[in-house]
Amino acid sequence: MEAFETYQTPLSSRYASKEMAHLFSPANRFNTWRKLWLNLAIAEKQLGLPITDEAIAQMEANLELTPEQFEIAAVEEKKRRHDVMAHVHTFGKVAPAAAGIIHLGATSCYVTDNADLIFLREGLGFLIRSLGVLISRLSAFAAQYRDLPTLGFTHFQPAQLTTVGKRATLWIQELLWDLKNIKRVRDELGFRGVKGTTGTQASFLALFDELDALVTKLSGFEYAYPVTSQTYSRKIDADVLAPLASLGATAHKIATDIRLLANLKEIEEPFESTQIGSSAMAYKRNPMRSERVCSLARHLMVLHQNALMTASVQWFERTLDDSANRRITLPEAFLTADIILSTLQNISEGLVVYPKVIARRIAQELPFMATENVIMAIVKKGGDRQEAHEKIRVLSHEAGHQVKQLGLENDLIDRIRADPYFDPIKDDLDALLEPSSFIGRAPEQVDSFLKNWVDPALADKEVSESISKSQKVELNV
């Protein structure tokens, strides 16, 4: 790099999974640089440069930095004000036969940018696997409560009934979109390759055109971007963070729904027996996990804007105002997404449903929703639709007064029973008020969705293996 910028482990890595925290750790970063230097040397040797077997062997034997080498690199970086050259010097100390050819013909971005692309690809893989586990957990929840009627809400006002399971499929569908988008951007990622100081490959004219393709293959990528500047286009970062930001929006919506349901006392996130909800109010059961998801999700969504702004101000072949920014933004985006998914998985595995509370709320609102059924039943018995409508309208307003003005229960059905006009259908009222008759095809929609959309997505080998692994971990615990 053209400036002294020390790589630090982001604070959020303390709470991320071990895999994701390690991926963006300084140790993994500098080890990856050494692997890239090794691949470059191997390719150059294969293409005829005088690089000895001993040099390659010494590089291969020292791909991981020891604590002592970290100290040497820190001293060198402070002296040279250049992190890449500090590590070139440190690597040469333990691989002296290769000291003269490490980084041969390369620019700093050969290791920094290619390493970042490796990290992005691996990080997206971690998220794909975590998403699969979360989707499987929520799918089990949706199947379990496929036919449990619950009050639907539009504008957070009582609406027609749905089911607890059907509502969960709305969450899952968005997660499936996130899974698809993250897999797409992962599978489309390329490699910067070896393009020289401004992307023209001028440094490598003598090393043959095959060098770029060979190093790309050795580094495990299908292709290298056909043209680059000194760096790979920072638009790639924006494209990678876009589905992560979208995942943040999904997570925020799910966690917000759970927070609202917790307020209604219908569904709650896990709450430990010794957990304290408030230091002052001992009775409280705050949905702190869901609140944490919302908090982190907002951070994740904002990071995408950062990447867009960085991509937009890269002058000509590059400018260095991207560097310090990206060293924070990229790790934070992946670590934050990782924490969000693990927290949502924890929530999904311990969701508590209160059917009696749900049934009570339905009973409070269903009489109003059943009025159309009552009118239709009267008409079937020979009644006049307009007359029945007027009767129901008057009784509904009277019942509404009881609820809103006096704070009493909804007594609309009692008023209907007491009115002689409705004598022909009084024996049918209980059936007309059965909640399951108001949920339409919601249970069948859950079944169809899980079978036709979720199961195929979870059958993907990468995802299914992750689900199986997580289940084995649970059994061992």
CSV table of C-alpha atoms in Angstrom, one decimal:
chain,number,residue,atom,x,y,z
A,1,MET,CA,0.0,0.0,0.0
A,2,GLU,CA,1.0,3.6,-0.5
A,3,ALA,CA,0.4,4.5,3.1
A,4,PHE,CA,0.9,3.2,6.6
A,5,GLU,CA,-2.4,1.6,7.6
A,6,THR,CA,-2.3,-1.2,10.2
A,7,TYR,CA,-4.8,-4.0,9.9
A,8,GLN,CA,-6.8,-4.4,13.1
A,9,THR,CA,-9.4,-7.0,14.0
A,10,PRO,CA,-12.8,-5.2,14.1
A,11,LEU,CA,-14.5,-4.9,17.5
A,12,SER,CA,-17.6,-6.8,16.3
A,13,SER,CA,-15.5,-9.9,15.6
A,14,ARG,CA,-15.6,-10.6,19.3
A,15,TYR,CA,-19.3,-11.6,18.8
A,16,ALA,CA,-19.1,-13.2,15.4
A,17,SER,CA,-18.6,-16.9,14.7
A,18,LYS,CA,-15.1,-18.3,15.0
A,19,GLU,CA,-15.0,-18.9,11.2
A,20,MET,CA,-16.0,-15.3,10.3
A,21,ALA,CA,-13.8,-13.7,12.9
A,22,HIS,CA,-10.8,-15.7,11.7
A,23,LEU,CA,-11.5,-14.9,8.1
A,24,PHE,CA,-11.0,-11.2,8.7
A,25,SER,CA,-8.2,-11.6,11.3
A,26,PRO,CA,-4.7,-10.1,10.7
A,27,ALA,CA,-3.3,-13.6,10.9
A,28,ASN,CA,-5.4,-14.9,8.1
A,29,ARG,CA,-4.9,-11.8,6.0
A,30,PHE,CA,-1.1,-12.0,6.1
A,31,ASN,CA,-1.1,-15.8,5.7
A,32,THR,CA,-3.1,-15.3,2.6
A,33,TRP,CA,-0.7,-12.7,1.3
A,34,ARG,CA,2.1,-15.4,1.6
A,35,LYS,CA,0.0,-17.9,-0.3
A,36,LEU,CA,-0.5,-15.4,-3.0
A,37,TRP,CA,3.2,-14.7,-3.2
A,38,LEU,CA,3.8,-18.4,-3.3
A,39,ASN,CA,1.3,-18.8,-6.2
A,40,LEU,CA,3.0,-16.0,-8.1
A,41,ALA,CA,6.4,-17.6,-7.6
A,42,ILE,CA,5.1,-21.0,-8.7
A,43,ALA,CA,3.6,-19.6,-11.8
A,44,GLU,CA,6.7,-17.5,-12.7
A,45,LYS,CA,8.8,-20.6,-12.2
A,46,GLN,CA,6.6,-22.7,-14.5
A,47,LEU,CA,6.8,-20.0,-17.1
A,48,GLY,CA,10.6,-20.1,-17.1
A,49,LEU,CA,11.9,-17.6,-14.6
A,50,PRO,CA,15.0,-18.7,-12.6
A,51,ILE,CA,13.3,-19.5,-9.3
A,52,THR,CA,14.8,-22.4,-7.4
A,53,ASP,CA,13.0,-25.3,-5.9
A,54,GLU,CA,14.5,-24.4,-2.6
A,55,ALA,CA,12.9,-20.9,-2.8
A,56,ILE,CA,9.5,-22.5,-3.4
A,57,ALA,CA,10.0,-25.0,-0.6
A,58,GLN,CA,11.0,-22.4,1.9
A,59,MET,CA,7.9,-20.3,1.0
A,60,GLU,CA,5.6,-23.3,1.3
A,61,ALA,CA,7.1,-24.1,4.8
A,62,ASN,CA,6.4,-20.7,6.1
A,63,LEU,CA,2.9,-19.7,5.0
A,64,GLU,CA,1.8,-19.0,8.6
A,65,LEU,CA,3.3,-16.2,10.6
A,66,THR,CA,4.6,-17.0,14.1
A,67,PRO,CA,4.2,-14.4,16.9
A,68,GLU,CA,7.8,-13.5,16.4
A,69,GLN,CA,7.2,-12.8,12.8
A,70,PHE,CA,4.3,-10.5,13.6
A,71,GLU,CA,6.6,-8.5,15.8
A,72,ILE,CA,9.2,-8.3,13.1
A,73,ALA,CA,6.5,-7.1,10.6
A,74,ALA,CA,5.2,-4.5,13.1
A,75,VAL,CA,8.7,-3.1,13.5
A,76,GLU,CA,9.3,-3.1,9.7
A,77,GLU,CA,5.9,-1.5,9.0
A,78,LYS,CA,6.6,1.3,11.5
A,79,LYS,CA,10.0,1.9,9.8
A,80,ARG,CA,8.9,1.6,6.2
A,81,ARG,CA,5.4,3.1,6.6
A,82,HIS,CA,4.2,0.4,4.1
A,83,ASP,CA,2.5,-2.7,5.2
A,84,VAL,CA,3.0,-4.9,2.1
A,85,MET,CA,6.8,-4.2,1.9
A,86,ALA,CA,7.0,-4.8,5.7
A,87,HIS,CA,5.6,-8.3,5.1
A,88,VAL,CA,7.7,-8.9,2.0
A,89,HIS,CA,10.8,-8.2,4.2
A,90,THR,CA,9.5,-10.4,7.0
A,91,PHE,CA,8.7,-13.3,4.7
A,92,GLY,CA,12.2,-13.1,3.2
A,93,LYS,CA,13.7,-13.5,6.7
A,94,VAL,CA,12.2,-17.0,7.0
A,95,ALA,CA,12.5,-17.9,3.3
A,96,PRO,CA,15.9,-16.5,2.5
A,97,ALA,CA,16.3,-18.5,-0.7
A,98,ALA,CA,13.1,-16.7,-2.0
A,99,ALA,CA,13.9,-13.2,-0.6
A,100,GLY,CA,15.0,-11.9,-3.9
A,101,ILE,CA,11.9,-13.0,-5.9
A,102,ILE,CA,9.1,-12.5,-3.4
A,103,HIS,CA,6.6,-10.0,-4.9
A,104,LEU,CA,8.5,-10.1,-8.2
A,105,GLY,CA,6.9,-7.9,-10.7
A,106,ALA,CA,3.8,-7.3,-8.5
A,107,THR,CA,2.2,-4.3,-7.1
A,108,SER,CA,0.8,-4.0,-3.5
A,109,CYS,CA,-2.7,-4.6,-4.9
A,110,TYR,CA,-1.7,-8.0,-6.1
A,111,VAL,CA,-1.8,-9.2,-2.5
A,112,THR,CA,-4.2,-6.8,-0.9
A,113,ASP,CA,-6.9,-6.9,-3.6
A,114,ASN,CA,-6.7,-10.5,-4.4
A,115,ALA,CA,-6.8,-11.4,-0.7
A,116,ASP,CA,-9.9,-9.3,-0.3
A,117,LEU,CA,-11.6,-11.1,-3.1
A,118,ILE,CA,-10.7,-14.4,-1.5
A,119,PHE,CA,-12.1,-13.1,1.8
A,120,LEU,CA,-15.3,-11.9,0.2
A,121,ARG,CA,-15.9,-15.2,-1.5
A,122,GLU,CA,-15.3,-17.2,1.6
A,123,GLY,CA,-17.3,-14.8,3.7
A,124,LEU,CA,-20.3,-15.1,1.4
A,125,GLY,CA,-20.0,-18.9,1.7
A,126,PHE,CA,-20.3,-18.7,5.5
A,127,LEU,CA,-23.4,-16.5,5.1
A,128,ILE,CA,-25.0,-18.9,2.6
A,129,ARG,CA,-24.6,-21.8,5.0
A,130,SER,CA,-25.8,-19.8,8.0
A,131,LEU,CA,-28.8,-18.6,6.0
A,132,GLY,CA,-29.7,-22.2,5.2
A,133,VAL,CA,-29.7,-23.2,8.8
A,134,LEU,CA,-31.9,-20.2,9.7
A,135,ILE,CA,-34.4,-20.9,6.9
A,136,SER,CA,-34.6,-24.6,8.0
A,137,ARG,CA,-35.4,-23.5,11.6
A,138,LEU,CA,-38.1,-21.1,10.6
A,139,SER,CA,-39.5,-23.6,8.2
A,140,ALA,CA,-40.0,-26.1,11.0
A,141,PHE,CA,-41.7,-23.3,13.0
A,142,ALA,CA,-44.0,-22.5,10.0
A,143,ALA,CA,-44.9,-26.2,9.6
A,144,GLN,CA,-45.7,-26.6,13.2
A,145,TYR,CA,-48.1,-23.6,13.3
A,146,ARG,CA,-49.3,-23.9,9.7
A,147,ASP,CA,-53.0,-24.0,10.8
A,148,LEU,CA,-53.0,-22.0,14.1
A,149,PRO,CA,-55.3,-19.0,13.4
A,150,THR,CA,-54.1,-15.6,14.4
A,151,LEU,CA,-55.2,-12.1,13.8
A,152,GLY,CA,-53.7,-10.5,10.8
A,153,PHE,CA,-52.7,-6.8,10.8
A,154,THR,CA,-52.6,-4.2,8.1
A,155,HIS,CA,-51.3,-0.8,9.2
A,156,PHE,CA,-51.0,-2.5,12.6
A,157,GLN,CA,-54.7,-2.5,12.7
A,158,PRO,CA,-56.8,-5.7,13.1
A,159,ALA,CA,-57.4,-7.3,9.7
A,160,GLN,CA,-58.6,-10.7,8.5
A,161,LEU,CA,-57.2,-13.8,10.0
A,162,THR,CA,-54.1,-15.6,8.8
A,163,THR,CA,-52.1,-18.3,10.6
A,164,VAL,CA,-48.9,-18.2,12.6
A,165,GLY,CA,-47.2,-20.5,10.1
A,166,LYS,CA,-48.4,-18.4,7.1
A,167,ARG,CA,-46.9,-15.3,8.6
A,168,ALA,CA,-43.6,-17.1,9.1
A,169,THR,CA,-43.5,-18.0,5.4
A,170,LEU,CA,-43.4,-14.3,4.6
A,171,TRP,CA,-40.2,-14.1,6.6
A,172,ILE,CA,-38.8,-17.2,5.0
A,173,GLN,CA,-39.6,-16.0,1.4
A,174,GLU,CA,-37.5,-12.9,1.9
A,175,LEU,CA,-34.6,-15.0,3.4
A,176,LEU,CA,-34.8,-17.2,0.3
A,177,TRP,CA,-34.4,-14.2,-1.9
A,178,ASP,CA,-31.4,-13.2,0.2
A,179,LEU,CA,-29.9,-16.6,-0.1
A,180,LYS,CA,-30.3,-16.5,-3.9
A,181,ASN,CA,-28.8,-13.0,-4.2
A,182,ILE,CA,-25.8,-13.9,-2.0
A,183,LYS,CA,-25.1,-17.1,-3.9
A,184,ARG,CA,-25.3,-15.2,-7.2
A,185,VAL,CA,-22.8,-12.5,-6.1
A,186,ARG,CA,-20.5,-15.2,-4.6
A,187,ASP,CA,-20.6,-17.3,-7.8
A,188,GLU,CA,-19.9,-14.3,-10.0
A,189,LEU,CA,-16.8,-13.1,-8.1
A,190,GLY,CA,-13.6,-13.0,-10.1
A,191,PHE,CA,-10.0,-12.5,-9.3
A,192,ARG,CA,-7.9,-9.4,-9.9
A,193,GLY,CA,-5.0,-11.5,-11.0
A,194,VAL,CA,-1.6,-10.0,-11.9
A,195,LYS,CA,-2.2,-6.8,-13.8
A,196,GLY,CA,0.7,-4.6,-12.8
A,197,THR,CA,0.7,-1.1,-11.3
A,198,THR,CA,-2.1,0.4,-13.3
A,199,GLY,CA,-3.6,-2.8,-14.7
A,200,THR,CA,-1.7,-2.8,-18.0
A,201,GLN,CA,0.4,-5.9,-17.2
A,202,ALA,CA,3.4,-3.8,-18.2
A,203,SER,CA,5.5,-5.4,-15.4
A,204,PHE,CA,4.7,-8.9,-16.8
A,205,LEU,CA,5.4,-8.5,-20.5
A,206,ALA,CA,8.5,-10.6,-20.1
A,207,LEU,CA,6.7,-13.2,-18.0
A,208,PHE,CA,4.2,-14.2,-20.8
A,209,ASP,CA,0.5,-13.7,-21.0
A,210,GLU,CA,-0.2,-17.0,-19.3
A,211,LEU,CA,0.9,-15.7,-15.9
A,212,ASP,CA,-2.4,-14.0,-15.1
A,213,ALA,CA,-4.5,-17.1,-15.9
A,214,LEU,CA,-2.1,-19.5,-14.1
A,215,VAL,CA,-2.0,-17.5,-10.9
A,216,THR,CA,-5.8,-17.1,-11.1
A,217,LYS,CA,-6.2,-20.9,-11.3
A,218,LEU,CA,-3.6,-21.6,-8.6
A,219,SER,CA,-5.6,-19.2,-6.3
A,220,GLY,CA,-8.8,-21.2,-6.9
A,221,PHE,CA,-10.8,-18.8,-9.1
A,222,GLU,CA,-12.6,-19.6,-12.4
A,223,TYR,CA,-11.6,-16.4,-14.0
A,224,ALA,CA,-9.9,-13.0,-13.5
A,225,TYR,CA,-11.5,-9.7,-14.3
A,226,PRO,CA,-10.6,-9.0,-17.9
A,227,VAL,CA,-9.5,-5.4,-17.2
A,228,THR,CA,-8.6,-3.6,-14.0
A,229,SER,CA,-6.9,-0.5,-12.9
A,230,GLN,CA,-4.4,-0.7,-10.1
A,231,THR,CA,-7.2,-2.2,-8.0
A,232,TYR,CA,-10.2,-4.3,-8.9
A,233,SER,CA,-13.2,-2.0,-9.4
A,234,ARG,CA,-14.6,-0.9,-6.1
A,235,LYS,CA,-18.0,-1.4,-7.7
A,236,ILE,CA,-17.5,-5.0,-6.8
A,237,ASP,CA,-17.5,-4.2,-3.2
A,238,ALA,CA,-20.8,-2.3,-3.6
A,239,ASP,CA,-22.2,-5.3,-5.5
A,240,VAL,CA,-21.2,-7.7,-2.7
A,241,LEU,CA,-22.5,-5.5,0.0
A,242,ALA,CA,-25.9,-5.0,-1.8
A,243,PRO,CA,-27.3,-8.4,-0.9
A,244,LEU,CA,-25.9,-8.1,2.6
A,245,ALA,CA,-27.7,-4.8,3.0
A,246,SER,CA,-30.9,-6.4,1.7
A,247,LEU,CA,-30.4,-9.2,4.2
A,248,GLY,CA,-30.3,-6.5,6.8
A,249,ALA,CA,-33.7,-5.2,5.7
A,250,THR,CA,-35.1,-8.7,5.9
A,251,ALA,CA,-33.7,-9.3,9.4
A,252,HIS,CA,-35.0,-5.9,10.6
A,253,LYS,CA,-38.5,-6.8,9.4
A,254,ILE,CA,-38.5,-10.2,11.1
A,255,ALA,CA,-37.1,-8.9,14.3
A,256,THR,CA,-39.6,-6.0,14.3
A,257,ASP,CA,-42.5,-8.3,13.8
A,258,ILE,CA,-41.3,-10.4,16.8
A,259,ARG,CA,-40.9,-7.3,18.9
A,260,LEU,CA,-44.5,-6.3,18.1
A,261,LEU,CA,-45.8,-9.8,18.8
A,262,ALA,CA,-44.0,-9.7,22.1
A,263,ASN,CA,-45.8,-6.5,23.0
A,264,LEU,CA,-49.1,-8.3,22.1
A,265,LYS,CA,-47.9,-11.3,24.2
A,266,GLU,CA,-48.7,-13.6,21.4
A,267,ILE,CA,-45.1,-14.8,20.5
A,268,GLU,CA,-41.9,-14.1,22.4
A,269,GLU,CA,-38.2,-14.7,21.7
A,270,PRO,CA,-36.4,-17.1,24.1
A,271,PHE,CA,-36.1,-15.7,27.7
A,272,GLU,CA,-33.8,-17.6,30.1
A,273,SER,CA,-35.1,-18.5,33.6
A,274,THR,CA,-32.5,-16.3,35.2
A,275,GLN,CA,-32.6,-13.5,32.6
A,276,ILE,CA,-33.3,-10.0,33.8
A,277,GLY,CA,-35.4,-7.8,31.5
A,278,SER,CA,-34.9,-4.5,33.4
A,279,SER,CA,-32.8,-3.4,36.3
A,280,ALA,CA,-35.8,-1.4,37.7
A,281,MET,CA,-38.9,-3.3,36.5
A,282,ALA,CA,-38.4,-6.9,37.5
A,283,TYR,CA,-41.5,-8.1,35.6
A,284,LYS,CA,-40.2,-7.0,32.2
A,285,ARG,CA,-39.3,-9.5,29.4
A,286,ASN,CA,-37.7,-7.2,26.9
A,287,PRO,CA,-37.1,-8.7,23.4
A,288,MET,CA,-33.4,-7.8,23.6
A,289,ARG,CA,-32.3,-10.3,21.0
A,290,SER,CA,-34.7,-8.9,18.4
A,291,GLU,CA,-33.7,-5.4,19.4
A,292,ARG,CA,-30.1,-6.3,18.9
A,293,VAL,CA,-30.9,-7.6,15.4
A,294,CYS,CA,-32.7,-4.4,14.5
A,295,SER,CA,-29.8,-2.3,15.8
A,296,LEU,CA,-27.2,-4.3,13.8
A,297,ALA,CA,-29.4,-4.5,10.7
A,298,ARG,CA,-29.5,-0.7,10.5
A,299,HIS,CA,-25.7,-0.7,10.6
A,300,LEU,CA,-25.4,-3.3,7.9
A,301,MET,CA,-27.8,-1.4,5.6
A,302,VAL,CA,-25.8,1.8,6.0
A,303,LEU,CA,-22.5,0.1,5.1
A,304,HIS,CA,-23.7,-0.5,1.6
A,305,GLN,CA,-24.0,3.3,1.1
A,306,ASN,CA,-20.4,3.6,2.2
A,307,ALA,CA,-19.3,1.1,-0.5
A,308,LEU,CA,-21.3,3.0,-3.1
A,309,MET,CA,-19.7,6.3,-2.2
A,310,THR,CA,-16.2,4.8,-2.3
A,311,ALA,CA,-16.8,3.3,-5.7
A,312,SER,CA,-18.0,6.6,-7.1
A,313,VAL,CA,-14.8,8.6,-6.2
A,314,GLN,CA,-12.1,6.3,-7.5
A,315,TRP,CA,-10.1,8.8,-9.8
A,316,PHE,CA,-8.8,7.3,-13.0
A,317,GLU,CA,-6.7,4.2,-12.2
A,318,ARG,CA,-7.1,4.6,-8.4
A,319,THR,CA,-6.9,6.9,-5.4
A,320,LEU,CA,-6.0,5.8,-1.9
A,321,ASP,CA,-9.0,7.3,-0.1
A,322,ASP,CA,-10.7,3.9,-0.5
A,323,SER,CA,-8.1,2.0,1.6
A,324,ALA,CA,-8.7,2.9,5.2
A,325,ASN,CA,-12.4,3.0,4.5
A,326,ARG,CA,-12.6,-0.5,3.1
A,327,ARG,CA,-10.5,-2.0,5.9
A,328,ILE,CA,-13.3,-1.1,8.2
A,329,THR,CA,-16.4,-1.4,5.9
A,330,LEU,CA,-15.8,-4.9,4.4
A,331,PRO,CA,-15.0,-6.8,7.6
A,332,GLU,CA,-17.7,-5.0,9.5
A,333,ALA,CA,-20.3,-5.9,6.9
A,334,PHE,CA,-19.5,-9.6,7.0
A,335,LEU,CA,-19.1,-9.7,10.8
A,336,THR,CA,-22.3,-7.8,11.3
A,337,ALA,CA,-24.3,-10.1,8.9
A,338,ASP,CA,-22.8,-13.1,10.6
A,339,ILE,CA,-23.9,-11.9,14.1
A,340,ILE,CA,-27.4,-11.0,12.8
A,341,LEU,CA,-27.9,-14.5,11.3
A,342,SER,CA,-26.6,-16.3,14.5
A,343,THR,CA,-28.9,-14.2,16.6
A,344,LEU,CA,-31.9,-14.8,14.4
A,345,GLN,CA,-31.1,-18.5,14.5
A,346,ASN,CA,-31.0,-18.4,18.3
A,347,ILE,CA,-34.4,-16.6,18.3
A,348,SER,CA,-36.0,-19.0,15.8
A,349,GLU,CA,-34.9,-22.1,17.8
A,350,GLY,CA,-36.6,-20.8,20.9
A,351,LEU,CA,-39.7,-18.9,19.8
A,352,VAL,CA,-42.5,-19.2,22.4
A,353,VAL,CA,-46.1,-19.1,21.1
A,354,TYR,CA,-49.1,-18.4,23.4
A,355,PRO,CA,-52.2,-19.9,21.6
A,356,LYS,CA,-54.6,-18.8,24.3
A,357,VAL,CA,-53.5,-15.2,24.1
A,358,ILE,CA,-53.9,-15.4,20.3
A,359,ALA,CA,-57.3,-17.0,20.6
A,360,ARG,CA,-58.4,-14.3,23.1
A,361,ARG,CA,-57.4,-11.5,20.7
A,362,ILE,CA,-59.2,-13.3,17.9
A,363,ALA,CA,-62.3,-13.5,20.0
A,364,GLN,CA,-62.1,-9.7,20.6
A,365,GLU,CA,-62.1,-8.9,16.9
A,366,LEU,CA,-63.7,-11.8,15.2
A,367,PRO,CA,-67.3,-10.7,15.8
A,368,PHE,CA,-66.8,-7.6,13.6
A,369,MET,CA,-65.1,-9.7,10.9
A,370,ALA,CA,-67.9,-12.3,11.0
A,371,THR,CA,-70.6,-9.8,10.2
A,372,GLU,CA,-70.5,-10.5,6.5
A,373,ASN,CA,-70.9,-14.2,7.3
A,374,VAL,CA,-73.9,-13.4,9.5
A,375,ILE,CA,-75.5,-11.3,6.7
A,376,MET,CA,-74.9,-14.1,4.1
A,377,ALA,CA,-76.5,-16.6,6.5
A,378,ILE,CA,-79.6,-14.4,7.0
A,379,VAL,CA,-80.0,-14.0,3.2
A,380,LYS,CA,-79.8,-17.8,2.8
A,381,LYS,CA,-82.7,-18.1,5.2
A,382,GLY,CA,-84.8,-15.7,3.2
A,383,GLY,CA,-83.8,-12.4,4.8
A,384,ASP,CA,-83.1,-9.1,3.0
A,385,ARG,CA,-79.5,-8.2,2.6
A,386,GLN,CA,-79.9,-4.5,3.0
A,387,GLU,CA,-82.1,-4.9,6.1
A,388,ALA,CA,-79.6,-7.3,7.7
A,389,HIS,CA,-76.7,-5.0,6.9
A,390,GLU,CA,-78.5,-2.1,8.7
A,391,LYS,CA,-79.2,-4.3,11.7
A,392,ILE,CA,-75.6,-5.4,11.9
A,393,ARG,CA,-74.3,-1.8,11.5
A,394,VAL,CA,-76.3,-0.6,14.4
A,395,LEU,CA,-75.3,-3.4,16.7
A,396,SER,CA,-71.7,-3.1,15.7
A,397,HIS,CA,-71.6,0.5,16.6
A,398,GLU,CA,-73.2,-0.3,20.0
A,399,ALA,CA,-70.6,-3.0,20.6
A,400,GLY,CA,-67.8,-0.7,19.5
A,401,HIS,CA,-69.0,1.8,22.1
A,402,GLN,CA,-68.7,-0.8,24.8
A,403,VAL,CA,-65.1,-1.6,23.7
A,404,LYS,CA,-63.7,1.9,23.0
A,405,GLN,CA,-65.6,4.1,25.4
A,406,LEU,CA,-66.3,1.9,28.3
A,407,GLY,CA,-63.3,-0.5,28.1
A,408,LEU,CA,-65.5,-3.6,28.1
A,409,GLU,CA,-65.4,-6.7,26.1
A,410,ASN,CA,-66.8,-7.0,22.5
A,411,ASP,CA,-70.4,-8.1,23.0
A,412,LEU,CA,-71.6,-7.9,19.4
A,413,ILE,CA,-72.5,-11.6,19.3
A,414,ASP,CA,-74.5,-11.4,22.5
A,415,ARG,CA,-76.4,-8.5,21.0
A,416,ILE,CA,-77.0,-10.5,17.8
A,417,ARG,CA,-78.3,-13.4,19.9
A,418,ALA,CA,-80.6,-11.1,21.8
A,419,ASP,CA,-82.2,-9.6,18.7
A,420,PRO,CA,-85.2,-11.6,17.4
A,421,TYR,CA,-84.4,-10.6,13.9
A,422,PHE,CA,-81.5,-13.1,13.9
A,423,ASP,CA,-83.5,-16.0,15.3
A,424,PRO,CA,-83.3,-18.0,12.0
A,425,ILE,CA,-79.5,-18.3,12.3
A,426,LYS,CA,-78.8,-18.4,16.0
A,427,ASP,CA,-78.0,-22.1,16.0
A,428,ASP,CA,-75.4,-21.4,13.3
A,429,LEU,CA,-73.6,-18.6,15.1
A,430,ASP,CA,-70.9,-20.8,16.7
A,431,ALA,CA,-70.0,-22.3,13.4
A,432,LEU,CA,-70.0,-18.8,11.7
A,433,LEU,CA,-67.5,-17.7,14.4
A,434,GLU,CA,-65.1,-20.7,14.1
A,435,PRO,CA,-61.7,-19.1,13.5
A,436,SER,CA,-60.5,-21.8,11.2
A,437,SER,CA,-63.2,-20.9,8.7
A,438,PHE,CA,-61.6,-17.5,8.3
A,439,ILE,CA,-58.0,-18.5,7.4
A,440,GLY,CA,-58.8,-19.6,3.8
A,441,ARG,CA,-56.0,-21.7,2.3
A,442,ALA,CA,-53.3,-20.4,4.6
A,443,PRO,CA,-52.4,-24.0,5.9
A,444,GLU,CA,-52.2,-25.3,2.3
A,445,GLN,CA,-50.2,-22.3,1.3
A,446,VAL,CA,-47.7,-23.1,4.0
A,447,ASP,CA,-47.4,-26.7,2.8
A,448,SER,CA,-47.1,-25.8,-0.9
A,449,PHE,CA,-44.5,-23.1,-0.1
A,450,LEU,CA,-42.3,-25.4,2.0
A,451,LYS,CA,-42.5,-28.2,-0.5
A,452,ASN,CA,-42.0,-26.3,-3.8
A,453,TRP,CA,-39.7,-23.4,-2.7
A,454,VAL,CA,-38.0,-24.1,0.6
A,455,ASP,CA,-37.2,-27.8,0.3
A,456,PRO,CA,-35.4,-27.4,-3.1
A,457,ALA,CA,-33.4,-24.5,-1.7
A,458,LEU,CA,-32.3,-26.5,1.3
A,459,ALA,CA,-31.5,-29.5,-0.8
A,460,ASP,CA,-28.5,-27.7,-2.2
A,461,LYS,CA,-25.5,-29.7,-1.2
A,462,GLU,CA,-23.7,-26.8,0.4
A,463,VAL,CA,-26.7,-25.7,2.4
A,464,SER,CA,-27.9,-29.3,3.4
A,465,GLU,CA,-24.5,-30.2,4.7
A,466,SER,CA,-24.5,-27.0,6.8
A,467,ILE,CA,-27.9,-27.9,8.2
A,468,SER,CA,-26.8,-31.5,9.0
A,469,LYS,CA,-23.7,-30.2,10.7
A,470,SER,CA,-25.6,-27.8,12.9
A,471,GLN,CA,-28.0,-30.5,13.9
A,472,LYS,CA,-25.1,-32.7,15.0
A,473,VAL,CA,-23.7,-29.9,17.1
A,474,GLU,CA,-27.0,-29.5,18.8
A,475,LEU,CA,-27.2,-33.2,19.6
A,476,ASN,CA,-23.7,-33.2,21.0
A,477,VAL,CA,-24.6,-30.2,23.2
